[in-house]
Amino acid sequence: MIKLECPDFILGEKLTQEQLSFFDKNGVIIFRNFITKKTVEDLLKEINSLQQKWITEGLEKVNGTPLKFGKDENGETIIQRFCFSSLHNAVLHEFLKDPRFKALPELVAPYEGRIGENEKDGLVINQYVKTPDSSFSQMGWHTDSPRDLFLGQKIMPMLNVGIHLDDCPAENGGLRVLTGTHKQGILKLLFAKKYFVDNNPDPQETGVDINAGDLTVHDGRLWHRVQQSPFTGIKSRRRVMYIPIITGKFIPKHAKSKTPFYHHFISKVKF
Ligand SMILES: O=C(O)CCC(=O)C(=O)O
Ligand SMILES: [Fe+2]
């Protein structure tokens, strides 16, 4: 595994030329300390209360997208993948109004990008943990772009913005990317690897050392995966929120939205 050599970038209200060039070359970038440890704690409290609310209500899907359930290290039911979270929690909704998010669409220029709070799967929260009854401890190789095809749309440029809520040095697993693959042609985008079922390390893959509070951005066309932690239980836990930046036609989801086809496929794959 190669480690991403990324200068300690700080996200302001406008991207610098160095940040733009780094992203253009690699298809991924890290901004350090986007939020403080205190804000991380505050967000985790909100996430836990949303989780309790949805479990109590017996909710299975939000706007057509299934929630993913599993068990934590104490055998308690948890939600391992939330979607559209900010539409159901005021603090998460306010959080997305941070003016620094408005700097990020410049990464898809000349397209006009917007924060997809009610498009695709909205604000996603992933909770990975390795326990006997977890259903989510890793994620196979994929790019995020072909989901557009399943939604009956042409592939349009998009970004996935990650806000990381746990420390995760690359040795603990976490995000692995193939830098530069955001510039590949459509055939490589669709067929370079077997979507979601391939969990094998790639000799060219790059890992990232993440601290709680860091923000990452990756291009939707970049090949990436999540490496399982070598640890189990609480030491294997990795919590990260993702919000998409979308270009092209505005297709908001609503309570009657159909389940996208790729979720039927993803749910068959054991993570
Ligand atoms: O958890 C991560 O860091 C990546 C998740 C991911 O790739 C996805 O949800 O599409
Ligand atoms: Fe992804």
PDB file of C-alpha atoms in Angstrom, residues 21-216:
ATOM      1  CA  SER A  21      -4.089  21.028  -8.818  1.00  0.00           C
ATOM      2  CA  PHE A  22      -3.683  18.303  -6.182  1.00  0.00           C
ATOM      3  CA  PHE A  23      -7.282  17.187  -6.667  1.00  0.00           C
ATOM      4  CA  ASP A  24      -7.057  17.347 -10.444  1.00  0.00           C
ATOM      5  CA  LYS A  25      -3.996  15.076 -10.424  1.00  0.00           C
ATOM      6  CA  ASN A  26      -5.131  12.561  -7.788  1.00  0.00           C
ATOM      7  CA  GLY A  27      -8.942  12.600  -7.789  1.00  0.00           C
ATOM      8  CA  VAL A  28      -8.845  12.763  -3.990  1.00  0.00           C
ATOM      9  CA  ILE A  29      -7.835  15.351  -1.363  1.00  0.00           C
ATOM     10  CA  ILE A  30      -7.741  15.624   2.442  1.00  0.00           C
ATOM     11  CA  PHE A  31      -8.502  18.796   4.408  1.00  0.00           C
ATOM     12  CA  ARG A  32      -7.268  18.554   8.003  1.00  0.00           C
ATOM     13  CA  ASN A  33      -9.302  19.492  11.093  1.00  0.00           C
ATOM     14  CA  PHE A  34     -12.373  20.618   9.195  1.00  0.00           C
ATOM     15  CA  ILE A  35     -14.227  20.340  12.501  1.00  0.00           C
ATOM     16  CA  THR A  36     -13.019  20.236  16.108  1.00  0.00           C
ATOM     17  CA  LYS A  37     -13.133  17.134  18.321  1.00  0.00           C
ATOM     18  CA  LYS A  38     -15.959  18.841  20.237  1.00  0.00           C
ATOM     19  CA  THR A  39     -18.026  19.169  17.040  1.00  0.00           C
ATOM     20  CA  VAL A  40     -17.247  15.517  16.227  1.00  0.00           C
ATOM     21  CA  GLU A  41     -18.664  14.565  19.645  1.00  0.00           C
ATOM     22  CA  ASP A  42     -21.736  16.755  19.121  1.00  0.00           C
ATOM     23  CA  LEU A  43     -22.413  15.188  15.701  1.00  0.00           C
ATOM     24  CA  LEU A  44     -21.995  11.672  17.112  1.00  0.00           C
ATOM     25  CA  LYS A  45     -24.603  12.466  19.792  1.00  0.00           C
ATOM     26  CA  GLU A  46     -27.071  13.532  17.093  1.00  0.00           C
ATOM     27  CA  ILE A  47     -26.302  10.430  15.028  1.00  0.00           C
ATOM     28  CA  ASN A  48     -26.919   8.186  18.041  1.00  0.00           C
ATOM     29  CA  SER A  49     -30.227   9.855  18.805  1.00  0.00           C
ATOM     30  CA  LEU A  50     -31.333   9.583  15.157  1.00  0.00           C
ATOM     31  CA  GLN A  51     -30.335   5.910  15.255  1.00  0.00           C
ATOM     32  CA  GLN A  52     -32.421   5.312  18.405  1.00  0.00           C
ATOM     33  CA  LYS A  53     -35.389   7.125  16.865  1.00  0.00           C
ATOM     34  CA  TRP A  54     -35.306   5.143  13.612  1.00  0.00           C
ATOM     35  CA  ILE A  55     -34.801   1.799  15.416  1.00  0.00           C
ATOM     36  CA  THR A  56     -37.711   2.555  17.785  1.00  0.00           C
ATOM     37  CA  GLU A  57     -39.920   3.500  14.847  1.00  0.00           C
ATOM     38  CA  GLY A  58     -38.948   0.304  13.014  1.00  0.00           C
ATOM     39  CA  LEU A  59     -38.008   2.336   9.943  1.00  0.00           C
ATOM     40  CA  GLU A  60     -36.488   0.247   7.125  1.00  0.00           C
ATOM     41  CA  LYS A  61     -36.113   2.698   4.251  1.00  0.00           C
ATOM     42  CA  VAL A  62     -35.792   6.446   3.831  1.00  0.00           C
ATOM     43  CA  ASN A  63     -37.011   7.874   0.505  1.00  0.00           C
ATOM     44  CA  GLY A  64     -36.790   4.390  -1.017  1.00  0.00           C
ATOM     45  CA  THR A  65     -33.219   3.701   0.136  1.00  0.00           C
ATOM     46  CA  PRO A  66     -32.869   0.835   2.644  1.00  0.00           C
ATOM     47  CA  LEU A  67     -31.136   1.411   5.977  1.00  0.00           C
ATOM     48  CA  LYS A  68     -28.497  -1.193   6.774  1.00  0.00           C
ATOM     49  CA  PHE A  69     -28.747  -2.812  10.209  1.00  0.00           C
ATOM     50  CA  GLY A  70     -26.220  -4.852  12.189  1.00  0.00           C
ATOM     51  CA  LYS A  71     -25.001  -5.496  15.710  1.00  0.00           C
ATOM     52  CA  ASP A  72     -22.295  -3.685  17.631  1.00  0.00           C
ATOM     53  CA  GLU A  73     -19.700  -5.170  20.002  1.00  0.00           C
ATOM     54  CA  ASN A  74     -22.339  -5.469  22.753  1.00  0.00           C
ATOM     55  CA  GLY A  75     -24.842  -7.279  20.533  1.00  0.00           C
ATOM     56  CA  GLU A  76     -27.023  -4.146  20.299  1.00  0.00           C
ATOM     57  CA  THR A  77     -28.755  -3.344  17.014  1.00  0.00           C
ATOM     58  CA  ILE A  78     -27.195  -0.392  15.224  1.00  0.00           C
ATOM     59  CA  ILE A  79     -27.743   1.273  11.866  1.00  0.00           C
ATOM     60  CA  GLN A  80     -24.608   0.711   9.806  1.00  0.00           C
ATOM     61  CA  ARG A  81     -25.659   2.807   6.831  1.00  0.00           C
ATOM     62  CA  PHE A  82     -27.988   5.796   7.255  1.00  0.00           C
ATOM     63  CA  CYS A  83     -29.224   7.900   4.331  1.00  0.00           C
ATOM     64  CA  PHE A  84     -30.936  11.308   4.005  1.00  0.00           C
ATOM     65  CA  SER A  85     -29.876  11.867   7.647  1.00  0.00           C
ATOM     66  CA  SER A  86     -29.896  15.660   7.510  1.00  0.00           C
ATOM     67  CA  LEU A  87     -33.550  15.712   6.448  1.00  0.00           C
ATOM     68  CA  HIS A  88     -34.435  14.140   9.803  1.00  0.00           C
ATOM     69  CA  ASN A  89     -32.111  15.931  12.213  1.00  0.00           C
ATOM     70  CA  ALA A  90     -31.886  19.712  12.649  1.00  0.00           C
ATOM     71  CA  VAL A  91     -28.240  19.758  13.816  1.00  0.00           C
ATOM     72  CA  LEU A  92     -27.066  17.712  10.820  1.00  0.00           C
ATOM     73  CA  HIS A  93     -29.133  19.968   8.541  1.00  0.00           C
ATOM     74  CA  GLU A  94     -27.506  23.114  10.005  1.00  0.00           C
ATOM     75  CA  PHE A  95     -24.074  21.518   9.768  1.00  0.00           C
ATOM     76  CA  LEU A  96     -24.409  21.298   5.967  1.00  0.00           C
ATOM     77  CA  LYS A  97     -24.822  25.077   5.834  1.00  0.00           C
ATOM     78  CA  ASP A  98     -21.162  25.596   6.832  1.00  0.00           C
ATOM     79  CA  PRO A  99     -19.993  28.162   4.228  1.00  0.00           C
ATOM     80  CA  ARG A 100     -16.806  26.178   3.568  1.00  0.00           C
ATOM     81  CA  PHE A 101     -18.853  23.485   1.783  1.00  0.00           C
ATOM     82  CA  LYS A 102     -19.635  26.125  -0.854  1.00  0.00           C
ATOM     83  CA  ALA A 103     -15.954  26.178  -1.875  1.00  0.00           C
ATOM     84  CA  LEU A 104     -16.009  22.532  -2.974  1.00  0.00           C
ATOM     85  CA  PRO A 105     -18.130  22.675  -6.169  1.00  0.00           C
ATOM     86  CA  GLU A 106     -15.222  24.492  -7.822  1.00  0.00           C
ATOM     87  CA  LEU A 107     -13.662  21.009  -8.049  1.00  0.00           C
ATOM     88  CA  VAL A 108     -16.230  20.110 -10.759  1.00  0.00           C
ATOM     89  CA  ALA A 109     -15.913  23.403 -12.690  1.00  0.00           C
ATOM     90  CA  PRO A 110     -16.985  24.291 -15.370  1.00  0.00           C
ATOM     91  CA  TYR A 111     -20.010  22.261 -14.217  1.00  0.00           C
ATOM     92  CA  GLU A 112     -22.171  23.789 -11.551  1.00  0.00           C
ATOM     93  CA  GLY A 113     -22.177  21.583  -8.449  1.00  0.00           C
ATOM     94  CA  ARG A 114     -24.666  21.610  -5.600  1.00  0.00           C
ATOM     95  CA  ILE A 115     -24.919  19.825  -2.236  1.00  0.00           C
ATOM     96  CA  GLY A 116     -27.276  16.873  -2.724  1.00  0.00           C
ATOM     97  CA  GLU A 117     -29.170  16.900   0.542  1.00  0.00           C
ATOM     98  CA  ASN A 118     -32.290  15.295  -0.983  1.00  0.00           C
ATOM     99  CA  GLU A 119     -30.775  13.676  -4.093  1.00  0.00           C
ATOM    100  CA  LYS A 120     -29.089  10.269  -4.553  1.00  0.00           C
ATOM    101  CA  ASP A 121     -28.907   8.999  -0.913  1.00  0.00           C
ATOM    102  CA  GLY A 122     -28.489  12.450   0.661  1.00  0.00           C
ATOM    103  CA  LEU A 123     -26.287  12.618   3.773  1.00  0.00           C
ATOM    104  CA  VAL A 124     -25.072   9.046   4.272  1.00  0.00           C
ATOM    105  CA  ILE A 125     -23.544   7.884   7.560  1.00  0.00           C
ATOM    106  CA  ASN A 126     -21.492   4.694   7.518  1.00  0.00           C
ATOM    107  CA  GLN A 127     -20.699   2.864  10.776  1.00  0.00           C
ATOM    108  CA  TYR A 128     -18.213   0.094  10.158  1.00  0.00           C
ATOM    109  CA  VAL A 129     -17.422  -2.329  12.946  1.00  0.00           C
ATOM    110  CA  LYS A 130     -16.010  -5.863  12.956  1.00  0.00           C
ATOM    111  CA  THR A 131     -18.080  -8.035  15.298  1.00  0.00           C
ATOM    112  CA  PRO A 132     -19.649 -11.496  14.818  1.00  0.00           C
ATOM    113  CA  ASP A 133     -23.026  -9.978  13.862  1.00  0.00           C
ATOM    114  CA  SER A 134     -21.889  -6.850  12.058  1.00  0.00           C
ATOM    115  CA  SER A 135     -23.095  -6.639   8.485  1.00  0.00           C
ATOM    116  CA  PHE A 136     -20.709  -3.872   7.514  1.00  0.00           C
ATOM    117  CA  SER A 137     -16.966  -3.993   8.154  1.00  0.00           C
ATOM    118  CA  GLN A 138     -15.571  -3.310   4.661  1.00  0.00           C
ATOM    119  CA  MET A 139     -16.669  -2.320   1.164  1.00  0.00           C
ATOM    120  CA  GLY A 140     -15.437  -3.817  -2.118  1.00  0.00           C
ATOM    121  CA  TRP A 141     -13.922  -1.923  -5.046  1.00  0.00           C
ATOM    122  CA  HIS A 142     -16.257   0.469  -6.844  1.00  0.00           C
ATOM    123  CA  THR A 143     -16.666   3.937  -8.269  1.00  0.00           C
ATOM    124  CA  ASP A 144     -19.676   6.012  -7.235  1.00  0.00           C
ATOM    125  CA  SER A 145     -20.591   7.211 -10.737  1.00  0.00           C
ATOM    126  CA  PRO A 146     -22.424   4.260 -12.375  1.00  0.00           C
ATOM    127  CA  ARG A 147     -25.244   4.660  -9.840  1.00  0.00           C
ATOM    128  CA  ASP A 148     -26.416   7.340 -12.277  1.00  0.00           C
ATOM    129  CA  LEU A 149     -26.897   4.613 -14.901  1.00  0.00           C
ATOM    130  CA  PHE A 150     -29.066   2.608 -12.501  1.00  0.00           C
ATOM    131  CA  LEU A 151     -31.102   5.736 -11.881  1.00  0.00           C
ATOM    132  CA  GLY A 152     -31.627   5.987 -15.636  1.00  0.00           C
ATOM    133  CA  GLN A 153     -29.330   8.989 -15.985  1.00  0.00           C
ATOM    134  CA  LYS A 154     -26.240   9.773 -17.974  1.00  0.00           C
ATOM    135  CA  ILE A 155     -23.037   9.724 -15.891  1.00  0.00           C
ATOM    136  CA  MET A 156     -22.373  13.274 -14.735  1.00  0.00           C
ATOM    137  CA  PRO A 157     -19.403  14.596 -12.763  1.00  0.00           C
ATOM    138  CA  MET A 158     -19.936  14.298  -9.014  1.00  0.00           C
ATOM    139  CA  LEU A 159     -17.942  14.439  -5.792  1.00  0.00           C
ATOM    140  CA  ASN A 160     -18.298  12.541  -2.556  1.00  0.00           C
ATOM    141  CA  VAL A 161     -17.383  14.603   0.500  1.00  0.00           C
ATOM    142  CA  GLY A 162     -16.463  12.596   3.613  1.00  0.00           C
ATOM    143  CA  ILE A 163     -16.502  13.990   7.146  1.00  0.00           C
ATOM    144  CA  HIS A 164     -14.570  11.553   9.321  1.00  0.00           C
ATOM    145  CA  LEU A 165     -15.670  10.961  12.911  1.00  0.00           C
ATOM    146  CA  ASP A 166     -13.036   8.447  14.106  1.00  0.00           C
ATOM    147  CA  ASP A 167      -9.238   8.408  13.895  1.00  0.00           C
ATOM    148  CA  CYS A 168      -8.215   5.845  11.314  1.00  0.00           C
ATOM    149  CA  PRO A 169      -4.541   5.521  10.382  1.00  0.00           C
ATOM    150  CA  ALA A 170      -4.191   3.549   7.139  1.00  0.00           C
ATOM    151  CA  GLU A 171      -2.898   0.557   9.169  1.00  0.00           C
ATOM    152  CA  ASN A 172      -6.373   0.291  10.747  1.00  0.00           C
ATOM    153  CA  GLY A 173      -7.993  -0.103   7.315  1.00  0.00           C
ATOM    154  CA  GLY A 174     -10.334   2.523   5.910  1.00  0.00           C
ATOM    155  CA  LEU A 175     -10.374   4.235   2.564  1.00  0.00           C
ATOM    156  CA  ARG A 176      -8.166   2.880  -0.244  1.00  0.00           C
ATOM    157  CA  VAL A 177      -8.103   4.601  -3.623  1.00  0.00           C
ATOM    158  CA  LEU A 178      -6.479   4.224  -7.018  1.00  0.00           C
ATOM    159  CA  THR A 179      -5.283   7.784  -7.571  1.00  0.00           C
ATOM    160  CA  GLY A 180      -5.697   9.206 -11.059  1.00  0.00           C
ATOM    161  CA  THR A 181      -8.426   6.737 -12.111  1.00  0.00           C
ATOM    162  CA  HIS A 182     -10.952   9.594 -12.225  1.00  0.00           C
ATOM    163  CA  LYS A 183      -9.461  10.360 -15.657  1.00  0.00           C
ATOM    164  CA  GLN A 184      -9.987   6.871 -17.100  1.00  0.00           C
ATOM    165  CA  GLY A 185     -12.335   6.110 -19.996  1.00  0.00           C
ATOM    166  CA  ILE A 186     -15.816   4.673 -19.596  1.00  0.00           C
ATOM    167  CA  LEU A 187     -14.702   1.050 -20.157  1.00  0.00           C
ATOM    168  CA  LYS A 188     -12.220   1.152 -17.266  1.00  0.00           C
ATOM    169  CA  LEU A 189     -14.818   2.971 -15.163  1.00  0.00           C
ATOM    170  CA  LEU A 190     -17.275   0.142 -15.730  1.00  0.00           C
ATOM    171  CA  PHE A 191     -15.061  -2.934 -15.987  1.00  0.00           C
ATOM    172  CA  ALA A 192     -11.596  -2.448 -14.390  1.00  0.00           C
ATOM    173  CA  LYS A 193     -12.701  -4.456 -11.339  1.00  0.00           C
ATOM    174  CA  LYS A 194     -15.725  -6.441 -10.202  1.00  0.00           C
ATOM    175  CA  TYR A 195     -18.026  -3.964  -8.506  1.00  0.00           C
ATOM    176  CA  PHE A 196     -18.389  -4.495  -4.718  1.00  0.00           C
ATOM    177  CA  VAL A 197     -17.451  -8.206  -4.696  1.00  0.00           C
ATOM    178  CA  ASP A 198     -13.705  -7.608  -5.137  1.00  0.00           C
ATOM    179  CA  ASN A 199     -12.135  -6.852  -1.744  1.00  0.00           C
ATOM    180  CA  ASN A 200      -8.564  -7.663  -2.762  1.00  0.00           C
ATOM    181  CA  PRO A 201      -5.793  -5.154  -2.101  1.00  0.00           C
ATOM    182  CA  ASP A 202      -4.327  -3.700  -5.303  1.00  0.00           C
ATOM    183  CA  PRO A 203      -0.539  -3.212  -5.533  1.00  0.00           C
ATOM    184  CA  GLN A 204      -1.197   0.346  -6.744  1.00  0.00           C
ATOM    185  CA  GLU A 205      -3.664   1.280  -4.016  1.00  0.00           C
ATOM    186  CA  THR A 206      -3.194   4.300  -1.786  1.00  0.00           C
ATOM    187  CA  GLY A 207      -4.249   4.486   1.862  1.00  0.00           C
ATOM    188  CA  VAL A 208      -4.983   7.588   3.903  1.00  0.00           C
ATOM    189  CA  ASP A 209      -4.156   8.487   7.516  1.00  0.00           C
ATOM    190  CA  ILE A 210      -7.326  10.047   8.846  1.00  0.00           C
ATOM    191  CA  ASN A 211      -7.997  11.898  12.094  1.00  0.00           C
ATOM    192  CA  ALA A 212     -11.461  12.497  13.471  1.00  0.00           C
ATOM    193  CA  GLY A 213     -12.564  15.883  12.135  1.00  0.00           C
ATOM    194  CA  ASP A 214     -10.780  15.610   8.764  1.00  0.00           C
ATOM    195  CA  LEU A 215     -12.678  16.072   5.509  1.00  0.00           C
ATOM    196  CA  THR A 216     -11.943  14.168   2.305  1.00  0.00           C
TER     197      THR A 216
END
